[in-house]
Coordinates of C-alpha atoms in Angstrom, one line a residue:
M70 CA 26.0 19.1 15.2
E71 CA 24.3 18.7 18.5
S72 CA 23.2 22.6 18.7
H73 CA 23.0 22.5 14.9
S74 CA 19.7 20.0 15.3
S75 CA 18.5 21.7 18.8
N76 CA 18.2 24.6 16.5
Q77 CA 16.4 23.2 13.7
I78 CA 13.6 22.0 16.5
E79 CA 13.2 25.1 17.9
E80 CA 13.4 27.1 14.9
Q81 CA 10.6 25.1 12.9
P82 CA 7.2 22.9 14.2
M83 CA 8.0 19.3 14.0
R84 CA 5.6 17.8 11.5
I85 CA 4.2 14.6 13.3
A86 CA 1.7 12.0 11.9
I87 CA -0.2 9.5 14.5
V88 CA -1.8 6.6 12.6
E89 CA -4.2 4.8 15.1
D90 CA -7.7 3.5 14.7
D91 CA -8.5 3.6 18.1
K92 CA -9.7 7.2 19.0
V93 CA -9.3 7.4 22.5
F94 CA -5.7 6.3 22.0
L95 CA -5.0 8.6 19.0
H96 CA -6.1 11.7 21.2
R97 CA -4.2 10.6 24.0
I98 CA -1.3 10.1 22.2
S99 CA -1.5 13.8 20.5
K100 CA -2.0 15.5 23.8
A101 CA 0.8 13.6 25.2
L102 CA 2.8 14.9 22.4
V103 CA 1.9 18.4 22.4
D104 CA 2.3 18.7 26.2
G105 CA 5.5 17.4 26.1
F106 CA 7.0 19.4 23.1
E107 CA 5.5 22.4 24.7
E108 CA 7.3 21.4 27.6
R109 CA 10.6 21.7 26.1
K110 CA 9.4 25.0 24.1
V111 CA 9.0 23.0 20.7
K112 CA 6.3 24.0 18.6
T113 CA 4.3 20.8 16.8
N114 CA 2.3 20.5 13.6
V115 CA 0.2 17.1 14.7
T116 CA -2.0 15.7 12.1
L117 CA -4.4 12.6 13.5
L118 CA -5.0 9.7 11.1
Q119 CA -6.9 6.4 11.7
S120 CA -6.3 4.2 8.7
S121 CA -2.7 3.1 6.7
N122 CA -4.7 4.2 3.1
T123 CA -5.5 7.5 4.5
F124 CA -1.6 8.0 5.8
M125 CA -0.3 7.1 2.5
Q126 CA -2.5 9.6 0.4
V127 CA -1.3 12.3 2.8
A128 CA 2.4 11.1 3.0
S129 CA 2.6 11.4 -0.6
R130 CA 1.5 14.8 -0.5
E131 CA 3.1 16.1 2.8
H132 CA 6.6 15.7 4.5
F133 CA 6.3 14.4 8.2
D134 CA 9.3 14.3 10.6
L135 CA 8.2 11.7 12.8
V136 CA 4.9 9.3 12.5
L137 CA 3.7 7.7 15.7
L138 CA 2.2 4.5 14.5
N139 CA -0.1 1.2 16.1
W140 CA 1.5 -2.0 15.0
S141 CA -2.4 -3.4 14.4
L142 CA -4.5 -1.2 12.0
S143 CA -8.0 -1.9 10.7
G144 CA -7.1 -3.9 7.5
S145 CA -3.4 -3.7 7.5
I146 CA -0.1 -4.1 10.1
G147 CA 1.6 -1.3 11.0
L148 CA 5.0 -2.5 10.1
D149 CA 4.0 -2.5 6.1
L150 CA 3.7 1.3 6.4
I151 CA 7.4 1.2 7.3
K152 CA 8.3 -0.7 4.2
W153 CA 6.1 1.7 2.0
M154 CA 7.8 4.9 3.4
E155 CA 11.3 3.3 3.1
T156 CA 10.2 2.4 -0.6
Y157 CA 8.2 5.6 -1.7
L158 CA 9.0 8.6 0.0
M159 CA 12.1 11.0 -0.9
S160 CA 12.8 11.3 2.4
P161 CA 11.1 8.9 5.0
P162 CA 10.5 10.0 8.4
A163 CA 11.5 8.5 12.0
V164 CA 9.0 6.3 13.3
L165 CA 7.7 5.6 16.7
I166 CA 5.8 2.3 17.2
V167 CA 3.1 2.7 20.0
T168 CA 1.6 -0.8 20.6
Q169 CA -0.2 -3.4 23.4
R170 CA 2.6 -6.1 21.9
E171 CA 5.2 -6.3 24.3
K172 CA 7.0 -9.5 23.5
E173 CA 10.6 -9.3 22.9
S174 CA 10.4 -10.6 19.6
D175 CA 7.8 -7.9 18.5
V176 CA 10.2 -5.5 19.9
V177 CA 13.2 -7.1 17.6
E178 CA 10.9 -7.2 14.6
A179 CA 9.9 -3.8 15.0
F180 CA 13.6 -2.5 15.0
N181 CA 14.7 -4.6 12.1
T182 CA 11.9 -3.5 10.0
G183 CA 13.2 -0.1 10.5
A184 CA 11.5 1.6 13.6
D185 CA 13.5 4.1 15.4
G186 CA 11.5 3.6 18.7
F187 CA 9.3 1.4 20.4
V188 CA 6.5 1.9 23.2
T189 CA 4.1 -0.3 24.9
K190 CA 0.4 0.7 26.0
P191 CA -0.6 1.7 28.3
F192 CA 2.2 4.8 28.3
R193 CA 3.4 7.5 30.4
P194 CA 2.4 10.5 28.8
R195 CA 5.7 12.2 29.6
E196 CA 7.9 9.3 28.8
L197 CA 6.5 9.1 25.1
A198 CA 7.2 12.6 24.9
A199 CA 10.5 12.4 25.7
R200 CA 11.4 9.1 23.2
A201 CA 9.7 11.0 20.6
F202 CA 11.6 13.7 21.0
A203 CA 14.4 12.1 21.4
I204 CA 14.2 10.0 18.2
C205 CA 13.1 13.6 16.3
R206 CA 16.2 15.1 17.5
R207 CA 18.7 12.1 16.2
H208 CA 16.7 11.7 13.2
L209 CA 17.3 15.6 12.5
L210 CA 21.2 15.2 12.8
R211 CA 20.9 11.8 10.3
T212 CA 18.7 14.1 8.0
P213 CA 18.8 17.3 8.6
R214 CA 15.8 20.1 7.5
I215 CA 18.3 22.7 6.4
A216 CA 20.3 20.8 4.0
K217 CA 22.3 21.4 0.8
E218 CA 19.5 21.3 -2.1
S219 CA 19.7 18.3 -3.9
E220 CA 19.4 18.4 -7.8
L221 CA 19.1 17.0 -10.5
V222 CA 20.7 17.9 -13.9
I223 CA 20.2 16.2 -17.1
R224 CA 20.6 17.9 -20.5
H225 CA 18.2 21.2 -20.9
L226 CA 16.4 20.1 -17.7
K227 CA 17.1 20.6 -13.7
L228 CA 15.0 19.6 -10.7
N229 CA 15.4 21.2 -7.5
S230 CA 14.2 18.2 -5.0
S231 CA 14.2 20.3 -1.9
R232 CA 12.0 22.9 -3.4
E233 CA 10.2 20.8 -6.1
I234 CA 11.4 23.3 -8.8
A235 CA 12.2 22.5 -12.7
Y236 CA 14.0 24.5 -15.1
V237 CA 13.8 24.0 -18.5
N238 CA 16.8 26.0 -20.3
G239 CA 17.4 27.8 -17.4
E240 CA 13.9 28.9 -17.3
E241 CA 11.7 28.0 -14.4
V242 CA 8.6 25.8 -15.1
P243 CA 5.7 25.2 -12.5
L244 CA 5.1 21.8 -11.8
T245 CA 2.2 20.3 -9.3
H246 CA 3.5 17.9 -6.3
Q247 CA 2.7 14.8 -8.3
E248 CA 4.1 16.3 -11.6
F249 CA 7.5 16.8 -10.0
R250 CA 7.5 13.3 -8.5
L251 CA 6.7 11.9 -11.7
A252 CA 9.3 13.5 -13.7
H253 CA 12.1 13.1 -11.1
L254 CA 11.1 9.3 -10.8
L255 CA 11.3 9.3 -14.9
L256 CA 14.5 11.2 -15.0
S257 CA 16.0 8.9 -12.3
Q258 CA 15.1 5.8 -14.4
I259 CA 16.2 6.6 -17.4
N260 CA 15.7 4.2 -19.8
C261 CA 13.4 1.7 -17.5
S262 CA 10.4 0.2 -17.9
L263 CA 8.3 1.5 -14.7
S264 CA 4.5 -0.4 -14.5
R265 CA 1.6 1.9 -14.0
T266 CA 0.9 0.1 -10.6
Y267 CA 4.6 1.0 -9.4
L268 CA 4.2 4.5 -10.9
H269 CA 0.2 5.0 -9.2
E270 CA 1.8 3.6 -5.8
Y271 CA 4.9 6.2 -5.9
I272 CA 3.1 9.4 -6.9
W273 CA -0.2 8.6 -5.3
G274 CA 0.3 6.3 -2.6
Y275 CA -2.0 4.0 -3.2
C276 CA -3.5 2.1 -6.5
H277 CA -5.4 3.7 -8.7
N278 CA -8.7 2.0 -10.5
P279 CA -6.7 0.5 -13.8
K280 CA -9.5 2.3 -16.0
T281 CA -8.4 5.8 -14.6
R282 CA -6.6 8.1 -17.1
T283 CA -5.1 10.3 -14.0
L284 CA -1.6 8.8 -14.7
D285 CA -1.8 9.5 -18.7
V286 CA -2.7 12.8 -18.1
H287 CA 0.1 13.7 -15.8
I288 CA 2.7 11.8 -18.5
H289 CA 1.0 14.2 -21.4
R290 CA 1.8 17.2 -19.3
I291 CA 5.4 16.9 -18.0
R292 CA 6.2 15.6 -21.6
K293 CA 4.5 19.1 -22.9
K294 CA 6.1 21.1 -20.0
L295 CA 9.7 19.8 -19.9
K296 CA 10.2 19.2 -23.2
L297 CA 10.8 15.5 -23.2
T298 CA 10.5 15.3 -27.1
A299 CA 12.9 13.6 -30.3
E300 CA 13.8 17.2 -30.4
Y301 CA 15.1 17.4 -27.2
G302 CA 16.7 13.8 -27.5
W303 CA 13.8 12.3 -25.3
N304 CA 11.3 9.5 -25.8
L305 CA 8.9 9.1 -23.3
V306 CA 7.0 5.8 -24.4
S307 CA 4.0 3.9 -23.5
V308 CA 5.1 0.2 -22.7
Y309 CA 2.2 -1.9 -23.9
G310 CA 0.0 -4.0 -21.1
H311 CA 3.3 -2.4 -18.6
G312 CA 3.4 1.2 -18.1
Y313 CA 5.9 4.0 -19.3
S314 CA 9.6 4.5 -20.1
L315 CA 11.5 7.6 -20.5
Q316 CA 14.4 7.2 -23.0
T317 CA 17.2 8.5 -24.6
L318 CA 16.7 8.7 -28.7
D319 CA 20.0 7.0 -28.8
K320 CA 18.5 4.1 -26.7
A321 CA 15.0 4.0 -28.5
Q322 CA 16.5 4.0 -31.6
E323 CA 18.8 0.9 -30.5
N324 CA 15.5 -0.4 -28.9
Q325 CA 13.8 -0.2 -32.4
S326 CA 16.5 -1.8 -34.3
S327 CA 16.7 -4.6 -31.8
D328 CA 13.0 -5.2 -32.6
I329 CA 13.6 -4.9 -36.5
E330 CA 16.3 -7.3 -36.2
A331 CA 14.3 -9.8 -34.0
K332 CA 11.6 -9.7 -36.4
A333 CA 14.1 -10.6 -39.7
V334 CA 15.2 -13.7 -37.6

């Protein structure tokens, strides 16, 4: 196990995000990580972000192995991002909190929320890098990058999550990143009503203007591309005032019958 994890770290750049609203600390943390990982002959791909909203937008499109997160961000609390990642990301990264807070209660709260490590400012650069590296190594043991491909197979559809590829009747159908996430979510929640707010936050990482038609356009596209139609036993419907629901045709007919019976009563 250890050697397998070490190979992953050595072969592929570690994808790291630093979320810090203080520019000075943002660059200090970045330099400490790059230098420390180079010392261990490990390549890094570091993304610098200064707000939680920007991070959510980027993390909805890109995967990170590790996120270094300030507790206090402009207009938000860093720990809330941990909850967001656990809720909306298919493969949440490891999290190292870097903060000026040092009370025992703060450390406990961070770990209880889901943090994998805690470092106080001002930090010692080599120690920070060592902790970050150790967290990455443990994280890859739990969720290895080179893993068996995860596939969702339902009726005429097959979705490969690790490669974000969809197949309809055995033929590959190109989907954008957002289209794939939307399709995967709907097919994982068959016969469930999903709110527009939830769908927006899950796919794009933040709430869109309620007047936007972006979600509706994506629904139209995946309905057409994946043949989510009655001919194939599906009914992808708009739930008035709420959102969308992907229903199997038998369930949709059952719901219609229930509505008729309710009206008759």
